[in-house]
Short mmCIF file of C-alpha atoms in Angstrom, two decimals:
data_model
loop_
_atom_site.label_atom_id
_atom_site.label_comp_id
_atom_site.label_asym_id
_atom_site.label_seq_id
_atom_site.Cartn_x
_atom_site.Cartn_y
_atom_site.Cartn_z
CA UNK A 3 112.49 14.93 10.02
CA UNK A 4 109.14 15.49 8.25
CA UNK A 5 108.08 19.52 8.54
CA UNK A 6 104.06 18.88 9.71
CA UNK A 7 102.73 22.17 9.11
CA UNK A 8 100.08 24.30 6.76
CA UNK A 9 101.04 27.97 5.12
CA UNK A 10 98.01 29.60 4.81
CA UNK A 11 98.50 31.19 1.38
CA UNK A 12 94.91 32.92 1.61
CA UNK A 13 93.61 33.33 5.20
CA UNK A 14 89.46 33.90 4.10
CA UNK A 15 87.30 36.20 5.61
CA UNK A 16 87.46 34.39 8.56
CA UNK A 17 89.45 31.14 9.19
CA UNK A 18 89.43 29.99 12.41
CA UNK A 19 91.00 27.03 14.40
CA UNK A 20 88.49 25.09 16.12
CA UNK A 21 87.90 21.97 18.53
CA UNK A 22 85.33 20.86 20.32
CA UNK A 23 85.74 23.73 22.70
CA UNK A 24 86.46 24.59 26.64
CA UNK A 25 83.77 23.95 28.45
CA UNK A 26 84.04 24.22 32.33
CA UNK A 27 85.04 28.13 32.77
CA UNK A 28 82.47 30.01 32.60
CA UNK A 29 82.80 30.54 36.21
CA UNK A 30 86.03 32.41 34.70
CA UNK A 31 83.67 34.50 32.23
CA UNK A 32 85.32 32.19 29.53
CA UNK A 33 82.82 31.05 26.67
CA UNK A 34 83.01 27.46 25.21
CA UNK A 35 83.67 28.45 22.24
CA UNK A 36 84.34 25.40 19.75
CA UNK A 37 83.30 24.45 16.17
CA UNK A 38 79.79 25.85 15.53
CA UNK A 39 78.94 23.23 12.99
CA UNK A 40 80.26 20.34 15.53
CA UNK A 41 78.74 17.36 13.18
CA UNK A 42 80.41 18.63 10.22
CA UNK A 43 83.51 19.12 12.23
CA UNK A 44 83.52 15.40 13.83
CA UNK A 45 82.79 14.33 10.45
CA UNK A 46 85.75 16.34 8.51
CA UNK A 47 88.17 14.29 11.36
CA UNK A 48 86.65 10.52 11.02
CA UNK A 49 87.06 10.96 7.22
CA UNK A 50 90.74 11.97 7.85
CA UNK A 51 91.36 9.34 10.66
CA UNK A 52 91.39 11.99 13.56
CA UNK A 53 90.05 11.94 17.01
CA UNK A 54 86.83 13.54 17.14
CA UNK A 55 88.56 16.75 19.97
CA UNK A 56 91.33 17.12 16.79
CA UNK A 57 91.52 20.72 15.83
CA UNK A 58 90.01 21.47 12.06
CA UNK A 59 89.56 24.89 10.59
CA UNK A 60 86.64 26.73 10.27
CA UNK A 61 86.30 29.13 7.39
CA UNK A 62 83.33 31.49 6.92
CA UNK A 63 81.26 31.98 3.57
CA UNK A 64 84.96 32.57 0.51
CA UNK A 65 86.89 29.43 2.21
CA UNK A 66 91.02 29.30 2.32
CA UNK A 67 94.10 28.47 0.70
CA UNK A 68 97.03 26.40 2.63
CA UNK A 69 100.21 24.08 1.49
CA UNK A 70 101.04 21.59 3.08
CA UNK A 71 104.89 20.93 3.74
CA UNK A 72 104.61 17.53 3.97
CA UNK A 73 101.86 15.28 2.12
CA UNK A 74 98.55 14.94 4.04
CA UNK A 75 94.78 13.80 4.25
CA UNK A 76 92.65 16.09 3.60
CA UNK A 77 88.66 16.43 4.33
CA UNK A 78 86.29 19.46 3.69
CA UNK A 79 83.04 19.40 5.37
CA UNK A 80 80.03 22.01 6.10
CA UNK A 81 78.98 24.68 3.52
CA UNK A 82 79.42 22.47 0.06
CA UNK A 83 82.14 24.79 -1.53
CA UNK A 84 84.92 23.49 -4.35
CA UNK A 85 87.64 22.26 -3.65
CA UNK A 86 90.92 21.90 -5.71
CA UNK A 87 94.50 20.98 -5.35
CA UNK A 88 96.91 22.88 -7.76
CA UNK A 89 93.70 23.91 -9.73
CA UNK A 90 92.72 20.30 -9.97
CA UNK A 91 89.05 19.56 -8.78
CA UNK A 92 88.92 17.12 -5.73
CA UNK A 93 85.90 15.44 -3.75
CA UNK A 94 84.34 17.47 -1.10
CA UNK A 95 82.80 15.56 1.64
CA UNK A 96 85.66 12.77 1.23
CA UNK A 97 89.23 12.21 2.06
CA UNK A 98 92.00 13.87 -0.36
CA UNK A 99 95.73 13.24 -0.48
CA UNK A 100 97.45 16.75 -0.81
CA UNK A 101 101.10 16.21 -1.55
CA UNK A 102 103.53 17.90 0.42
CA UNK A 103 104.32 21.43 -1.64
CA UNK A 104 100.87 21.02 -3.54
CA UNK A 105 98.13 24.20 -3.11
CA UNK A 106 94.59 23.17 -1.08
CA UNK A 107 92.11 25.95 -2.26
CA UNK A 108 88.65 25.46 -0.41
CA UNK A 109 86.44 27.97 -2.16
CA UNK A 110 83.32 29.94 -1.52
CA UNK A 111 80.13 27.80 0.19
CA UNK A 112 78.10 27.38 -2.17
CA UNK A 113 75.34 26.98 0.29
CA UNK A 114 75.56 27.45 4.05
CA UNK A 115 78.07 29.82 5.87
CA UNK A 116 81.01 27.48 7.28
CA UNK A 117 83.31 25.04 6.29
CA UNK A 118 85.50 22.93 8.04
CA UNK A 119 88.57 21.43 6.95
CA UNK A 120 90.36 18.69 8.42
CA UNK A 121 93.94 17.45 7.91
CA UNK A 122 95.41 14.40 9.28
CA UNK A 123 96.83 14.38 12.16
CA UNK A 124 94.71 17.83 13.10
CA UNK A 125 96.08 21.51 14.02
CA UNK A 126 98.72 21.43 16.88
CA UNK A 127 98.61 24.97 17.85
CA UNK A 128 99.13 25.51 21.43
CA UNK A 129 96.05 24.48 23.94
CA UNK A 130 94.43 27.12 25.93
CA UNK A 131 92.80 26.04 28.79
CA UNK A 132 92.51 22.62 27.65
CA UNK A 133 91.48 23.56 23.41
CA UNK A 134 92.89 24.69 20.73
CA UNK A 135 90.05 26.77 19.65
CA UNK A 136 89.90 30.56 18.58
CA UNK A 137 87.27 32.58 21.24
CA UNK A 138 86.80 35.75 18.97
CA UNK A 139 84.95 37.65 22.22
CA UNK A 140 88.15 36.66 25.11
CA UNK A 141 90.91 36.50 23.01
CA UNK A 142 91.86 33.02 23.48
CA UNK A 143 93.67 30.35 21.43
CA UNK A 144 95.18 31.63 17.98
CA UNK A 145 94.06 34.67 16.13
CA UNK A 146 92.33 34.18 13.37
CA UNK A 147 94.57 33.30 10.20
CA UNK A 148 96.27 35.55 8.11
CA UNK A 149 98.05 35.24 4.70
CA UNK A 150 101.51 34.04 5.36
CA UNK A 151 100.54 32.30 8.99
CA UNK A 152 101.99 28.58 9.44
CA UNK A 153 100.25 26.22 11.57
CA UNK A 154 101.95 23.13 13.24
CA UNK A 155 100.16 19.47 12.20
CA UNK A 156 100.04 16.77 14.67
CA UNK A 157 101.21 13.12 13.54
CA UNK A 158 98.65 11.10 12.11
CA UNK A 159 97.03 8.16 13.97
CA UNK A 160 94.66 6.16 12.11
CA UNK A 161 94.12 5.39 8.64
CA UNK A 162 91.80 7.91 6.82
CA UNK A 163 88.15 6.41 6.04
CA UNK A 164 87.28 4.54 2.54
CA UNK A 165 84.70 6.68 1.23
CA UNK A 166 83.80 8.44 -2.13
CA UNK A 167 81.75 10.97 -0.22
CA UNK A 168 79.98 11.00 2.89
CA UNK A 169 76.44 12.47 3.16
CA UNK A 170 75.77 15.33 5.10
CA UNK A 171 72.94 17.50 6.09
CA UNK A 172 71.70 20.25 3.57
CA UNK A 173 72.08 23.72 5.00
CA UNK A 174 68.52 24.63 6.06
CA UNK A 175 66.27 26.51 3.29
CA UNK A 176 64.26 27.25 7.20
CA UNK A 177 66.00 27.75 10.36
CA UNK A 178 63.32 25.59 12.83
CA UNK A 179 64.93 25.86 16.26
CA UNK A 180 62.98 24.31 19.09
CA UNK A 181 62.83 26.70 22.25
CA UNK A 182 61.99 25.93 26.06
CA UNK A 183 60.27 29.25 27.60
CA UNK A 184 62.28 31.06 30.41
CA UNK A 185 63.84 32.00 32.09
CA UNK A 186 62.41 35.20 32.05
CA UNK A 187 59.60 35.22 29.44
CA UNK A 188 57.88 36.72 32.01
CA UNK A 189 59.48 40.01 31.33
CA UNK A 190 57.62 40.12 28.16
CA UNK A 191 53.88 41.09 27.22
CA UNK A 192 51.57 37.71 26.66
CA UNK A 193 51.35 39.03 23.03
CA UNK A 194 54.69 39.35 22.76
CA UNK A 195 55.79 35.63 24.31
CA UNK A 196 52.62 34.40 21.39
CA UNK A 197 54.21 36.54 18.34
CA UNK A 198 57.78 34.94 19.34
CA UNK A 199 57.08 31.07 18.46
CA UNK A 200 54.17 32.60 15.74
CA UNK A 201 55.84 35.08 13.49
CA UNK A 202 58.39 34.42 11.25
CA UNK A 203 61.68 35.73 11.08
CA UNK A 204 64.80 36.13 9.24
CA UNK A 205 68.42 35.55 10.18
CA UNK A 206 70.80 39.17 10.02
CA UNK A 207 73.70 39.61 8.13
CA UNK A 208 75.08 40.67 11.62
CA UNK A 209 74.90 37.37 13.00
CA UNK A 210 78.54 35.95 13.80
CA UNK A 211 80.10 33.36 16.14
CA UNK A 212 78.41 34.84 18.93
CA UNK A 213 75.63 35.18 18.53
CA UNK A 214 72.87 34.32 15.38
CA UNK A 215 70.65 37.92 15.08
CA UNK A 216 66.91 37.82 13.99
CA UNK A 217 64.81 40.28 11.83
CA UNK A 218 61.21 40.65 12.38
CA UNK A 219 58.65 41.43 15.07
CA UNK A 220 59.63 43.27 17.95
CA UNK A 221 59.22 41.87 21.43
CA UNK A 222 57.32 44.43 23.92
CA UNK A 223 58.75 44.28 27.57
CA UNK A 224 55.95 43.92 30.07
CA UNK A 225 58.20 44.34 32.74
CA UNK A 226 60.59 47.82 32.40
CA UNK A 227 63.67 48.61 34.21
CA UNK A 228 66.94 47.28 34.25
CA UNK A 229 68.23 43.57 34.60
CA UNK A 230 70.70 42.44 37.00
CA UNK A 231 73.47 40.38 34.72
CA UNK A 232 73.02 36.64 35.02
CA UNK A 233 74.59 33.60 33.80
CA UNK A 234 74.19 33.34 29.63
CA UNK A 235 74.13 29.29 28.91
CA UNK A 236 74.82 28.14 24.87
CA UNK A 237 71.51 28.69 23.04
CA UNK A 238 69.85 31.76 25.00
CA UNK A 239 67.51 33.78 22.96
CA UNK A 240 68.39 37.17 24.61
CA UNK A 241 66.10 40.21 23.38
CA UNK A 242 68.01 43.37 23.62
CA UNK A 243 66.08 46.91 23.95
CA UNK A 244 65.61 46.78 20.06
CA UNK A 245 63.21 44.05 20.79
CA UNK A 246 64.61 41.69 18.49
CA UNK A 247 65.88 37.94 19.67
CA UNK A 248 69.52 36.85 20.14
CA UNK A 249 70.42 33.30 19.51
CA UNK A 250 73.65 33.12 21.63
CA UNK A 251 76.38 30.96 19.76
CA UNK A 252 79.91 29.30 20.76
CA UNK A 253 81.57 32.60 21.22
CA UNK A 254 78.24 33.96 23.49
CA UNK A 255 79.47 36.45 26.70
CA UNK A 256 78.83 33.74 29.88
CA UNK A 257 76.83 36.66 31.39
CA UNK A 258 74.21 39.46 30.27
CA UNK A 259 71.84 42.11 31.43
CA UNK A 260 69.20 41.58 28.85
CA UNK A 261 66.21 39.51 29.53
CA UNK A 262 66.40 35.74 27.89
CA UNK A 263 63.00 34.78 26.91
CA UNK A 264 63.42 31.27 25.87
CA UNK A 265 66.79 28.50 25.41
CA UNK A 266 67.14 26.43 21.90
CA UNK A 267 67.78 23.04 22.11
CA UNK A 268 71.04 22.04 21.34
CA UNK A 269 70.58 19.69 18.89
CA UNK A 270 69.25 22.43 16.74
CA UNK A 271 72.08 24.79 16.84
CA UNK A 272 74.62 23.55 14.19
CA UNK A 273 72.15 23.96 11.46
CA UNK A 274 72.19 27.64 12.97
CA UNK A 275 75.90 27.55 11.82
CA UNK A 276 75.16 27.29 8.54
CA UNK A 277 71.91 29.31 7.61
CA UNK A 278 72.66 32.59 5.97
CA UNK A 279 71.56 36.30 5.57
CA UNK A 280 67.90 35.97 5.13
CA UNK A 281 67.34 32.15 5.99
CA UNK A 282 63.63 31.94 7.47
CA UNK A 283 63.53 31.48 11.17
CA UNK A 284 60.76 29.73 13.46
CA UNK A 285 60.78 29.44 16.75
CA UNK A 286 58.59 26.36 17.87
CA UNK A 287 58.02 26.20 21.27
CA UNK A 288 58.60 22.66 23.12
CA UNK A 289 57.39 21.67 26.43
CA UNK A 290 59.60 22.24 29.47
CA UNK A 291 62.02 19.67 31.02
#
């Protein structure tokens, strides 16, 4: 019988497994969680021949290194990084055969923050609650890889796609992320709610799967006092006391005491995924509803 399953020879700074998520508990205080690029993801698994909910990895800003123990398809997608197989340069962006025994090294990005690698057939680890995917704040799903780990493969199901390469979005040279005001922009001094969609920021190197962290202007509270926690939704721009917006990610808390003063549209958030230390931010206000 055919041994379908990756040794992670170097585990990254971060390498993560990743689906698209658990939705549906936060009622349980459990996040989504999920790939935080999720076009790059869905795009790593139609290039392979996966379902789009197959699990991929998601590595963070130096990549990985697995081998295969049987030959697969292989697609790298996200941060534009090199990628070799026994030192031998291979397309990113397009389907690979690795042959079983053979060394997948998916370098550092390039550009952009997170890569995501798919392999045919996708990452069988055990579901939790329904995914597959690593929560970094609960716990949940696997831990984050290691150097010696080995991760079971699923059997494959389609036919990998005919491509050279398949375009994909640019990680942003400016973070633009459209906001809806509230719920509780009212906490906040009218100059403060104006210098929020008017002065630039930057992102933090703090920023991580939970949340994307902002330099620049402080926002001044109009209202003082403490916060009863609420329910925390995916894309909440929370402003904690040092004034300085939040952009809650995959891994975000489901509840908080800190005022949110506006939500980003979801459609802008994987390009969030991928904008590093120091990537302009604007927050452009859009109309609510």
């Amino acid at each position: 019988m055919t041994d379908r399953a990756l040794s992670v020879v170097r585990a990254g700074a971060l390498t993560t497994v990743q689906d698209q998520g658990r939705p549906g508990h936060a009622h349980l205080g459990v996040p989504r969680s999920g790939a935080l690029d999720g076009p790059a993801a869905a795009l790593a698994n139609r290039l392979v021949g996966n379902r789009p909910e197959a699990a991929v990895l998601e590595t963070t800003l130096n990549g990985c290194a697995v081998r295969p123990r049987s030959t697969v398809t292989v697609a790298v997608a996200g941060a534009p990084c090199r990628v070799t197989v026994d030192g031998r340069p291979v397309a990113w962006g397009a389907p690979v055969r690795v042959p079983a025994g053979a060394l997948l090294d998916v370098g550092a990005a390039v550009a952009g923050v997170r890569g995501y690698v798919a392999v045919s057939g996708g990452v069988a680890v055990e579901p939790v609650l329904g995914s597959r995917s690593t929560d970094l704040l609960s716990g949940l799903g696997p831990p984050p890889l290691t150097d010696g780990a080995v991760l079971p493969l699923g059997s494959p199901e389609a036919l990998h796609a005919r491509v050279d390469v398949a375009p994909q979005p640019a990680p942003p040279a400016e973070l633009v992320l459209r906001v809806t005001p509230g719920p509780r922009d009212d906490w906040f001094t009218p100059e403060a709610v104006r210098a929020f969609t008017s002065c630039g920021y930057r992102v933090s190197s703090a920023s991580n799967r939970i949340g994307l962290r902002t330099e620049g202007p402080c926002l001044e509270r109009f209202r003082s006092g403490e916060l009863p926690s609420e329910g925390m939704v995916l894309g909440a721009v929370q402003v904690p006391p040092d004034g300085r917006p939040v952009v809650f990610l995959a891994d975000h808390p489901t509840t908080g005491g800190y005022p949110v003063i506006a939500v980003v549209r979801s459609a802008d958030l994987p390009a969030a995924a991928q904008a590093v230390p120091g990537t302009p931010v604007r927050f452009v206000a859009a109309r609510r509803g």
